[in-house]
Amino acid sequence: MTGLEKMKSRILEEARSSAEAKIQDAERQAEELLAAQKSQAEKSAAAVLTKARAEAESLKEKAVSAADLERRTKLLSARQEIIAEVLEEAYREIKEMDPAAYFDLIEKMLDHYVLPQDGEIHFSPADVQRMPAGFEEKIREAARAKGGALALAGGDPLVPDGFVLVYGGIEENCTFKAIFETRRDEMSDRVQRGLFSGDRA
């Protein structure tokens, strides 16, 4: 082999070795880049999955909370309807009492509401008609016991039930309708405790 051929052979060998080294380096860099991208992709995927799970859990909690709120709202509404029905039934039962029981209740109310003054007592026309014999005297006795006097007025169509006391032009509304209205919250609380004290919302 001539000197020229040897030189060419050496140059080609060096070029081949250099090319192989560059190829190997490129392959190594490519593998490193691929590994880095794979690792980054896995981290991104894990982050996305974690975020998705957190969002799913948040949505689940919101759904449970909304469902619980709706249940509590419906339960409260149902309870309020039941309480209103109980109060309405109680009011109806008082209005439909037989005269003896009705006027016994009126007599007890007189002890509570009559004032030590001179005044008038007004009943509905229907109650004046069905008033038991001797009840007018009981009214006068109740007033005397408090140091006052009461005169029985004629039937007043504006009085639905119970009675209205009038002292010096000032009315004391003692109708059952008024009592139920002014004490509705108190009576509702009592009914609530009686009906639902053992319930859990």
GROMACS .gro file of C-alpha atoms in nm:
model
  201
    1MET     CA    1   0.000   0.000   0.000
    2THR     CA    2   0.139   0.334  -0.103
    3GLY     CA    3   0.181   0.622   0.134
    4LEU     CA    4  -0.112   0.805  -0.023
    5GLU     CA    5  -0.340   0.509   0.022
    6LYS     CA    6  -0.233   0.473   0.385
    7MET     CA    7  -0.306   0.841   0.444
    8LYS     CA    8  -0.649   0.807   0.283
    9SER     CA    9  -0.718   0.496   0.487
   10ARG     CA   10  -0.623   0.670   0.810
   11ILE     CA   11  -0.834   0.974   0.724
   12LEU     CA   12  -1.134   0.754   0.646
   13GLU     CA   13  -1.083   0.560   0.971
   14GLU     CA   14  -1.064   0.880   1.173
   15ALA     CA   15  -1.373   1.013   0.999
   16ARG     CA   16  -1.559   0.688   1.066
   17SER     CA   17  -1.458   0.691   1.433
   18SER     CA   18  -1.553   1.056   1.467
   19ALA     CA   19  -1.889   0.988   1.300
   20GLU     CA   20  -1.957   0.693   1.525
   21ALA     CA   21  -1.868   0.897   1.831
   22LYS     CA   22  -2.098   1.177   1.719
   23ILE     CA   23  -2.376   0.929   1.648
   24GLN     CA   24  -2.334   0.768   1.991
   25ASP     CA   25  -2.330   1.112   2.156
   26ALA     CA   26  -2.643   1.214   1.966
   27GLU     CA   27  -2.814   0.888   2.065
   28ARG     CA   28  -2.716   0.945   2.429
   29GLN     CA   29  -2.846   1.301   2.418
   30ALA     CA   30  -3.165   1.183   2.251
   31GLU     CA   31  -3.216   0.918   2.520
   32GLU     CA   32  -3.151   1.171   2.795
   33LEU     CA   33  -3.393   1.416   2.636
   34LEU     CA   34  -3.653   1.142   2.595
   35ALA     CA   35  -3.610   1.032   2.955
   36ALA     CA   36  -3.640   1.392   3.075
   37GLN     CA   37  -3.954   1.449   2.866
   38LYS     CA   38  -4.100   1.120   2.987
   39SER     CA   39  -4.031   1.219   3.350
   40GLN     CA   40  -4.183   1.564   3.292
   41ALA     CA   41  -4.484   1.408   3.120
   42GLU     CA   42  -4.531   1.169   3.413
   43LYS     CA   43  -4.508   1.460   3.661
   44SER     CA   44  -4.757   1.662   3.454
   45ALA     CA   45  -4.989   1.365   3.428
   46ALA     CA   46  -4.967   1.309   3.805
   47ALA     CA   47  -5.036   1.679   3.868
   48VAL     CA   48  -5.332   1.674   3.630
   49LEU     CA   49  -5.464   1.357   3.796
   50THR     CA   50  -5.421   1.505   4.144
   51LYS     CA   51  -5.600   1.824   4.039
   52ALA     CA   52  -5.878   1.625   3.874
   53ARG     CA   53  -5.923   1.415   4.188
   54ALA     CA   54  -5.932   1.727   4.406
   55GLU     CA   55  -6.190   1.889   4.177
   56ALA     CA   56  -6.397   1.570   4.175
   57GLU     CA   57  -6.387   1.554   4.557
   58SER     CA   58  -6.484   1.922   4.578
   59LEU     CA   59  -6.778   1.867   4.342
   60LYS     CA   60  -6.884   1.565   4.546
   61GLU     CA   61  -6.870   1.765   4.870
   62LYS     CA   62  -7.070   2.047   4.712
   63ALA     CA   63  -7.329   1.800   4.582
   64VAL     CA   64  -7.360   1.636   4.925
   65SER     CA   65  -7.385   1.978   5.093
   66ALA     CA   66  -7.650   2.095   4.846
   67ALA     CA   67  -7.848   1.773   4.890
   68ASP     CA   68  -7.829   1.805   5.270
   69LEU     CA   69  -7.939   2.170   5.253
   70GLU     CA   70  -8.233   2.077   5.031
   71ARG     CA   71  -8.329   1.795   5.269
   72ARG     CA   72  -8.312   2.026   5.570
   73THR     CA   73  -8.513   2.294   5.388
   74LYS     CA   74  -8.784   2.046   5.291
   75LEU     CA   75  -8.789   1.904   5.644
   76LEU     CA   76  -8.824   2.251   5.795
   77SER     CA   77  -9.102   2.336   5.550
   78ALA     CA   78  -9.284   2.012   5.632
   79ARG     CA   79  -9.249   2.078   6.005
   80GLN     CA   80  -9.383   2.432   5.966
   81GLU     CA   81  -9.682   2.299   5.773
   82ILE     CA   82  -9.752   2.041   6.045
   83ILE     CA   83  -9.721   2.304   6.320
   84ALA     CA   84  -9.958   2.538   6.131
   85GLU     CA   85 -10.208   2.251   6.091
   86VAL     CA   86 -10.187   2.167   6.462
   87LEU     CA   87 -10.248   2.531   6.561
   88GLU     CA   88 -10.534   2.561   6.313
   89GLU     CA   89 -10.688   2.242   6.449
   90ALA     CA   90 -10.650   2.371   6.808
   91TYR     CA   91 -10.820   2.698   6.712
   92ARG     CA   92 -11.100   2.510   6.536
   93GLU     CA   93 -11.152   2.281   6.838
   94ILE     CA   94 -11.187   2.582   7.070
   95LYS     CA   95 -11.444   2.746   6.839
   96GLU     CA   96 -11.636   2.417   6.818
   97MET     CA   97 -11.639   2.345   7.193
   98ASP     CA   98 -11.975   2.271   7.345
   99PRO     CA   99 -12.115   2.582   7.517
  100ALA     CA  100 -12.042   2.461   7.872
  101ALA     CA  101 -11.670   2.399   7.802
  102TYR     CA  102 -11.645   2.713   7.589
  103PHE     CA  103 -11.780   2.944   7.857
  104ASP     CA  104 -11.576   2.769   8.128
  105LEU     CA  105 -11.272   2.871   7.926
  106ILE     CA  106 -11.409   3.227   7.888
  107GLU     CA  107 -11.454   3.245   8.267
  108LYS     CA  108 -11.087   3.148   8.322
  109MET     CA  109 -10.981   3.410   8.069
  110LEU     CA  110 -11.180   3.676   8.257
  111ASP     CA  111 -10.969   3.613   8.568
  112HIS     CA  112 -10.660   3.681   8.358
  113TYR     CA  113 -10.766   3.980   8.146
  114VAL     CA  114 -11.018   4.181   8.352
  115LEU     CA  115 -10.880   4.511   8.489
  116PRO     CA  116 -10.970   4.700   8.810
  117GLN     CA  117 -11.169   4.955   8.610
  118ASP     CA  118 -11.524   5.012   8.486
  119GLY     CA  119 -11.579   4.897   8.133
  120GLU     CA  120 -11.776   4.688   7.886
  121ILE     CA  121 -11.737   4.336   7.754
  122HIS     CA  122 -11.831   4.248   7.396
  123PHE     CA  123 -11.911   3.901   7.261
  124SER     CA  124 -12.006   3.782   6.914
  125PRO     CA  125 -12.381   3.775   6.842
  126ALA     CA  126 -12.369   3.394   6.836
  127ASP     CA  127 -12.200   3.377   7.178
  128VAL     CA  128 -12.451   3.621   7.326
  129GLN     CA  129 -12.731   3.394   7.202
  130ARG     CA  130 -12.581   3.074   7.347
  131MET     CA  131 -12.446   3.225   7.672
  132PRO     CA  132 -12.544   3.000   7.966
  133ALA     CA  133 -12.790   3.130   8.222
  134GLY     CA  134 -12.616   3.309   8.505
  135PHE     CA  135 -12.297   3.375   8.306
  136GLU     CA  136 -12.356   3.751   8.301
  137GLU     CA  137 -12.340   3.742   8.681
  138LYS     CA  138 -12.008   3.554   8.661
  139ILE     CA  139 -11.876   3.837   8.444
  140ARG     CA  140 -11.978   4.093   8.705
  141GLU     CA  141 -11.826   3.882   8.983
  142ALA     CA  142 -11.495   3.854   8.795
  143ALA     CA  143 -11.486   4.233   8.755
  144ARG     CA  144 -11.575   4.295   9.122
  145ALA     CA  145 -11.300   4.054   9.230
  146LYS     CA  146 -11.050   4.280   9.051
  147GLY     CA  147 -11.200   4.598   9.190
  148GLY     CA  148 -11.384   4.703   8.876
  149ALA     CA  149 -11.717   4.664   8.698
  150LEU     CA  150 -11.816   4.524   8.359
  151ALA     CA  151 -12.135   4.574   8.162
  152LEU     CA  152 -12.237   4.324   7.898
  153ALA     CA  153 -12.272   4.496   7.560
  154GLY     CA  154 -12.492   4.366   7.282
  155GLY     CA  155 -12.359   4.119   7.027
  156ASP     CA  156 -12.077   4.270   6.820
  157PRO     CA  157 -12.042   4.127   6.467
  158LEU     CA  158 -11.677   4.236   6.464
  159VAL     CA  159 -11.598   3.994   6.748
  160PRO     CA  160 -11.541   3.648   6.598
  161ASP     CA  161 -11.507   3.455   6.927
  162GLY     CA  162 -11.381   3.502   7.281
  163PHE     CA  163 -11.446   3.860   7.392
  164VAL     CA  164 -11.324   4.221   7.371
  165LEU     CA  165 -11.289   4.437   7.681
  166VAL     CA  166 -11.336   4.813   7.646
  167TYR     CA  167 -11.204   5.045   7.916
  168GLY     CA  168 -11.235   5.419   7.855
  169GLY     CA  169 -11.245   5.372   7.480
  170ILE     CA  170 -10.937   5.145   7.483
  171GLU     CA  171 -10.996   4.791   7.361
  172GLU     CA  172 -10.831   4.476   7.493
  173ASN     CA  173 -10.872   4.212   7.223
  174CYS     CA  174 -10.921   3.878   7.398
  175THR     CA  175 -11.061   3.690   7.102
  176PHE     CA  176 -10.914   3.347   7.041
  177LYS     CA  177 -10.816   3.463   6.694
  178ALA     CA  178 -10.610   3.750   6.838
  179ILE     CA  179 -10.455   3.534   7.110
  180PHE     CA  180 -10.350   3.274   6.854
  181GLU     CA  181 -10.197   3.545   6.637
  182THR     CA  182 -10.006   3.729   6.910
  183ARG     CA  183  -9.880   3.407   7.069
  184ARG     CA  184  -9.824   3.214   6.747
  185ASP     CA  185  -9.445   3.200   6.787
  186GLU     CA  186  -9.469   3.082   7.146
  187MET     CA  187  -9.730   2.818   7.063
  188SER     CA  188  -9.533   2.709   6.755
  189ASP     CA  189  -9.229   2.653   6.976
  190ARG     CA  190  -9.435   2.444   7.215
  191VAL     CA  191  -9.578   2.234   6.934
  192GLN     CA  192  -9.229   2.196   6.786
  193ARG     CA  193  -9.091   2.068   7.118
  194GLY     CA  194  -9.387   1.838   7.166
  195LEU     CA  195  -9.377   1.687   6.818
  196PHE     CA  196  -9.012   1.697   6.717
  197SER     CA  197  -8.804   1.715   7.037
  198GLY     CA  198  -8.659   1.367   6.971
  199ASP     CA  199  -8.600   1.418   6.596
  200ARG     CA  200  -8.265   1.490   6.441
  201ALA     CA  201  -8.259   1.717   6.136
   0.00000   0.00000   0.00000
